[in-house]
Tab-separated table of N, CA and C in Angstrom:
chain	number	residue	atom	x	y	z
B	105	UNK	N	17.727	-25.569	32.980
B	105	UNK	CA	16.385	-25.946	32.570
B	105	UNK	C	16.050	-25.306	31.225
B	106	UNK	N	15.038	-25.959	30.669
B	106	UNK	CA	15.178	-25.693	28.993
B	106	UNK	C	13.959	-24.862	28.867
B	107	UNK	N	14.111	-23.603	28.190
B	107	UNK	CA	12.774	-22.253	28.567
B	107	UNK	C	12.854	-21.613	29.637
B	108	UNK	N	13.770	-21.842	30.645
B	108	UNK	CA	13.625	-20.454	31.510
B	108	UNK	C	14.226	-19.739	31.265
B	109	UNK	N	15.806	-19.602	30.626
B	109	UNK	CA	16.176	-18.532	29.739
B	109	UNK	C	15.626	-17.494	28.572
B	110	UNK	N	15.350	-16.440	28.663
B	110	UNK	CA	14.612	-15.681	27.594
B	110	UNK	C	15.302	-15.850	26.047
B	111	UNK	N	15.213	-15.426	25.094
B	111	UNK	CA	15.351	-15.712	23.731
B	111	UNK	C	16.509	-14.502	23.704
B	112	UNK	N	15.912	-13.240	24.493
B	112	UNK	CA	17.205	-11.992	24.198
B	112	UNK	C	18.719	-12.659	24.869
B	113	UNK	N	18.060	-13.221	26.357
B	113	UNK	CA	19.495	-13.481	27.088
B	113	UNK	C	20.180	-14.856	26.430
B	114	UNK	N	19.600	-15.285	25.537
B	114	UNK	CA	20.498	-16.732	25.016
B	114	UNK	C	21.146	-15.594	23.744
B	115	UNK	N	20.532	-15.349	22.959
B	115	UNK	CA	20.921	-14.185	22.019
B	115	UNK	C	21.845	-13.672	22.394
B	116	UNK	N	21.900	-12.933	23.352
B	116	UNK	CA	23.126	-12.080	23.871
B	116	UNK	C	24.572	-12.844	23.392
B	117	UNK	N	24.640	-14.135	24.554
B	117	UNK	CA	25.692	-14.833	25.171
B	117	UNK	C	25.977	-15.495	23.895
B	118	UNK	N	25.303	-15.679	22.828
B	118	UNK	CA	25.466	-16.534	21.322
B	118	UNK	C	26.575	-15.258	20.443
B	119	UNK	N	25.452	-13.926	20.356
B	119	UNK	CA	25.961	-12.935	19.764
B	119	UNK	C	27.553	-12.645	20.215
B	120	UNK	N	28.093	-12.666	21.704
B	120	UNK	CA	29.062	-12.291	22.039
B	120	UNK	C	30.274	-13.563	21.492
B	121	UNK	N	29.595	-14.719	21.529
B	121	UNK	CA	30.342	-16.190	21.137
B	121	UNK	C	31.096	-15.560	19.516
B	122	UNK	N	29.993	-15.161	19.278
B	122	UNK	CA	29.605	-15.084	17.442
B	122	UNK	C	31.203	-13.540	17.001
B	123	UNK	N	31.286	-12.901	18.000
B	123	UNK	CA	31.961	-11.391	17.527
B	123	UNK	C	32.919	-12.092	18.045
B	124	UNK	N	33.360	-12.458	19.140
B	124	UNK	CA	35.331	-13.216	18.865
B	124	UNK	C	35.422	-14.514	18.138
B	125	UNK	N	34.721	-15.334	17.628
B	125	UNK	CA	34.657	-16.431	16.986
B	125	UNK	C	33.579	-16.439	15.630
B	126	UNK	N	34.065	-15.584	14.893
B	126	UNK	CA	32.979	-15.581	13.977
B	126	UNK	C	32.764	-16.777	12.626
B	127	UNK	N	33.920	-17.699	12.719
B	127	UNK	CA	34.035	-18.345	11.948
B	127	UNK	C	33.311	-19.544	12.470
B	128	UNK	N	33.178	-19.936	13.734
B	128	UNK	CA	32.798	-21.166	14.744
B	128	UNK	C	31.492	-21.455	13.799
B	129	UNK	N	31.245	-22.715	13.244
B	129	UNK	CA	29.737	-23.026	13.028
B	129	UNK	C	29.065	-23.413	13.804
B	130	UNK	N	29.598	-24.104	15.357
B	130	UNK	CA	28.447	-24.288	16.166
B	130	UNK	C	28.345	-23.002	16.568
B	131	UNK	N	28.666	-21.570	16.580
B	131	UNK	CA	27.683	-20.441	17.294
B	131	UNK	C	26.440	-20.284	16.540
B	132	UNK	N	26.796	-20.894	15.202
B	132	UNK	CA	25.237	-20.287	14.178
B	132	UNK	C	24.786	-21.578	14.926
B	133	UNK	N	25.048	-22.648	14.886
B	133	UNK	CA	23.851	-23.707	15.554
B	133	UNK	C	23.568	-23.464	16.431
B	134	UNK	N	24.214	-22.912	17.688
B	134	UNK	CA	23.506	-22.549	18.756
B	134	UNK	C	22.285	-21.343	18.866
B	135	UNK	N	22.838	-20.772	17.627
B	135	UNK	CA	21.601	-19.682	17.827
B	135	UNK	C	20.238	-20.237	16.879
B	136	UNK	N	20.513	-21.244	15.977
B	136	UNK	CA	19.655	-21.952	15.346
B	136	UNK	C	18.341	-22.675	16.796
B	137	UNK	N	19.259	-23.230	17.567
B	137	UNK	CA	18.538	-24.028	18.382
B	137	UNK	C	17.444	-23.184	19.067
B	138	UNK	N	18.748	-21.745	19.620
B	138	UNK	CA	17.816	-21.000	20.541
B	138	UNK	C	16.586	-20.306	19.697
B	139	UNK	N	16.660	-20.101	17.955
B	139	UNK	CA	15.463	-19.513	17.335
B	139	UNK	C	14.300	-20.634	17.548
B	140	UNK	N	14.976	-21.953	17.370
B	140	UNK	CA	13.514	-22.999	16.915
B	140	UNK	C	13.298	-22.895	18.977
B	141	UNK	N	13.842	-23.064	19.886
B	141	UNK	CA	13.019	-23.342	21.410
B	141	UNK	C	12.173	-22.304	21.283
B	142	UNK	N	12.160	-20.828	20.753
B	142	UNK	CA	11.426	-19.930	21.012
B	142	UNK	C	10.278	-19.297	20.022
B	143	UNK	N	10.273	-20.317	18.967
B	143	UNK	CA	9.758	-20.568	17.842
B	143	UNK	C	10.088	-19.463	16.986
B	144	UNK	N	11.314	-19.070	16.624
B	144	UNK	CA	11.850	-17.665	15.788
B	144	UNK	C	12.142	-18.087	14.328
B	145	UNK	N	11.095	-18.643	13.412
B	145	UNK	CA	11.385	-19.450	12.508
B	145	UNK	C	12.189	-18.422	11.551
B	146	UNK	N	12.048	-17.441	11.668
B	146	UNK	CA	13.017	-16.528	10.441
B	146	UNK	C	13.954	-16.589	10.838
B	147	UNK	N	14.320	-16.344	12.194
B	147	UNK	CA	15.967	-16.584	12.458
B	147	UNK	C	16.693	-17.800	12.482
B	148	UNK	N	15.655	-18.843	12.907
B	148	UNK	CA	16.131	-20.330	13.183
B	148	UNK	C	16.524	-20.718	11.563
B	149	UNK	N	15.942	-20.205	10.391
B	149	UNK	CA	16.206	-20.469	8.596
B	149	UNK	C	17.729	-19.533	8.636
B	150	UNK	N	17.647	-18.555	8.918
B	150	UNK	CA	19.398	-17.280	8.904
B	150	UNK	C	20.070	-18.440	9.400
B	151	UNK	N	20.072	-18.618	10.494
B	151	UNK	CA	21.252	-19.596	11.476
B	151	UNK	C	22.048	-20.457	10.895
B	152	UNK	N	20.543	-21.535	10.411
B	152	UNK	CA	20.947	-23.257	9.874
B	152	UNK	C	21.674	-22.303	8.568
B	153	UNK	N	21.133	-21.865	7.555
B	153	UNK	CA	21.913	-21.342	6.470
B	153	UNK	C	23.479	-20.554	6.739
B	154	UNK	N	23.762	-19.761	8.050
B	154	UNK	CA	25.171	-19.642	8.126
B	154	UNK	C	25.656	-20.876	8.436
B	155	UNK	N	25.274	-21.308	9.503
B	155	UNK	CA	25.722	-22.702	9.625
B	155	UNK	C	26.599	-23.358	8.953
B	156	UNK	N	25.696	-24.076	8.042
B	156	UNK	CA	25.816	-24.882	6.684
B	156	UNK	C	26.950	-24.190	6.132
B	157	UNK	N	27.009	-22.716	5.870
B	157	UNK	CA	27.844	-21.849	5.199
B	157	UNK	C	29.248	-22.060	5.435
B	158	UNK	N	29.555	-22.250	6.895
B	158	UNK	CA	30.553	-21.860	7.526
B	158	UNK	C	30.964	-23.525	7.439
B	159	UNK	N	30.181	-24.398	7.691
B	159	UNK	CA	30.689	-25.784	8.027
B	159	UNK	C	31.492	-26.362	6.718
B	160	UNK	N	30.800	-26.380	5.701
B	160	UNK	CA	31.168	-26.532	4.314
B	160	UNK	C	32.313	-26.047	4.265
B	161	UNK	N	32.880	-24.734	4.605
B	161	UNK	CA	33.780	-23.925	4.285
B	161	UNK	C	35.220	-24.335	4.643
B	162	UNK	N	34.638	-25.080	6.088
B	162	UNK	CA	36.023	-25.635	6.936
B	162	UNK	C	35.831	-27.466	6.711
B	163	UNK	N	35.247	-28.149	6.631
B	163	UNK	CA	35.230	-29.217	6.514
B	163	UNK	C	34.584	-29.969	5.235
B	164	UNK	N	34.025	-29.448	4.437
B	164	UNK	CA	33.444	-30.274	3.505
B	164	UNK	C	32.075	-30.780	3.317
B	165	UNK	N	31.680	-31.032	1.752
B	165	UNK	CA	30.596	-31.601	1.786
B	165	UNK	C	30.155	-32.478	2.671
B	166	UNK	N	30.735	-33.522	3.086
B	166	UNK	CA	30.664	-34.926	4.112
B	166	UNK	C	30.178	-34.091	5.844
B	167	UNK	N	30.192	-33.087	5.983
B	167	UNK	CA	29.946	-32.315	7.569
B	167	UNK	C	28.662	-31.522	6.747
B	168	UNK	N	28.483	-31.465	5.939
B	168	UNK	CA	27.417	-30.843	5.633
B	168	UNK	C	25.873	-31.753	5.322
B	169	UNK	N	26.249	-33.196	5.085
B	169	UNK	CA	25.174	-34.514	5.025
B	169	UNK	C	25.170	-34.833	6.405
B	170	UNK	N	26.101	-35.186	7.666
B	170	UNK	CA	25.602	-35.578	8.471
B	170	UNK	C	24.941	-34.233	9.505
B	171	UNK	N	25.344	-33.117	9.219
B	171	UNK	CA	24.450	-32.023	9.424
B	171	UNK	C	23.213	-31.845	9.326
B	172	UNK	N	23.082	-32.074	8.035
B	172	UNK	CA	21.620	-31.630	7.735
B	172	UNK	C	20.355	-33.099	8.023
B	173	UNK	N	21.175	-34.830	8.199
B	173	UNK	CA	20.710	-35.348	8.979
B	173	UNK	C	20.480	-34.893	10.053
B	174	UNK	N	21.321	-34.585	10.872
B	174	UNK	CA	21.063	-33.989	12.108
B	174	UNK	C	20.033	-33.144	12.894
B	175	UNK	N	19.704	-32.196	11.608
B	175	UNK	CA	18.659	-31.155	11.639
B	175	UNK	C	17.828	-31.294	11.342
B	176	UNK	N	17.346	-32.711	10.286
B	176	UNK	CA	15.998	-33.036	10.242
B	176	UNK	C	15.250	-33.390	11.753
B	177	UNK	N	15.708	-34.142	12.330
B	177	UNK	CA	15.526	-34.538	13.582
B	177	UNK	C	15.458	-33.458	14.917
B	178	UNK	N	16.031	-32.421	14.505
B	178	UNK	CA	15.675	-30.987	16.015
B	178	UNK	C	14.812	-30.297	15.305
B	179	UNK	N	14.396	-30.021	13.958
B	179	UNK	CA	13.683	-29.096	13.393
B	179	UNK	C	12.285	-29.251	14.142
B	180	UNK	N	11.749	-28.299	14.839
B	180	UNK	CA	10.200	-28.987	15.923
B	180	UNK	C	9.107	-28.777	14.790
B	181	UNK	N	9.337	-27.756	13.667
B	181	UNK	CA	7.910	-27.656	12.862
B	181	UNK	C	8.114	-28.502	11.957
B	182	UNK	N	9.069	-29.251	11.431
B	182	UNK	CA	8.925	-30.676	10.236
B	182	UNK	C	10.197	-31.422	10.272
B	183	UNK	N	9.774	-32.713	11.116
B	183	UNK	CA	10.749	-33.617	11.629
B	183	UNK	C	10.322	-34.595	10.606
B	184	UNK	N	11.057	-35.060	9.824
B	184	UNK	CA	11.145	-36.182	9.161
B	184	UNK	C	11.990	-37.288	9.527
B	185	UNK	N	11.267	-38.113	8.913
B	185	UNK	CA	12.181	-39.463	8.851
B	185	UNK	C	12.830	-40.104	7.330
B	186	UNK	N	14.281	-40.429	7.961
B	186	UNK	CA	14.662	-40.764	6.396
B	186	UNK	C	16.379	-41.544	6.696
C-alpha cells in the first residue's frame, strides 16, 4: 500500500540498494519517488539530478529525453503536459 511505509524505512532499503549498487540509476529514481510521496522536495531535486547523472553516463542522451518525459508526468508539484 502506497504511504504506509515511513520515508526513513523506504530510505533505508534505497540507501542499502544505493552502497552495493552505486552506479544503478533506478536506486536514485527510487529514492526520487520516495522524496516526492513524502513531499521531500530537496531530496526528490538531489535524486532526479543523480539520476539523470548516472543514466546519461551509461546510456546516453536518448535515456535521458525519455526520462525526463517520464518525470514530467510523476512530478506531483508541476505536472505538465507536452
Amino acid at each position: 500500500d502506497a504511504g504506509v511505509r515511513s520515508y526513513e524505512e523506504t530510505e533505508q532499503e534505497v540507501s542499502a540498494l544505493l552502497r552495493s549498487h552505486s552506479e544503478l540509476p533506478r536506486g536514485h529514481f527510487l529514492r526520487y519517488l520516495n522524496s516526492t510521496q513524502h513531499k521531500e522536495f530537496t531530496g526528490a531535486l538531489d535524486a532526479v539530478h543523480r539520476y539523470f547523472d548516472y543514466a546519461i553516463q551509461r546510456s546516453g542522451p536518448l535515456v535521458e529525453y525519455r526520462s525526463m518525459q517520464t518525470t514530467k508526468c510523476v512530478r506531483p508539484w508541476v505536472c505538465t503536459q507536452g
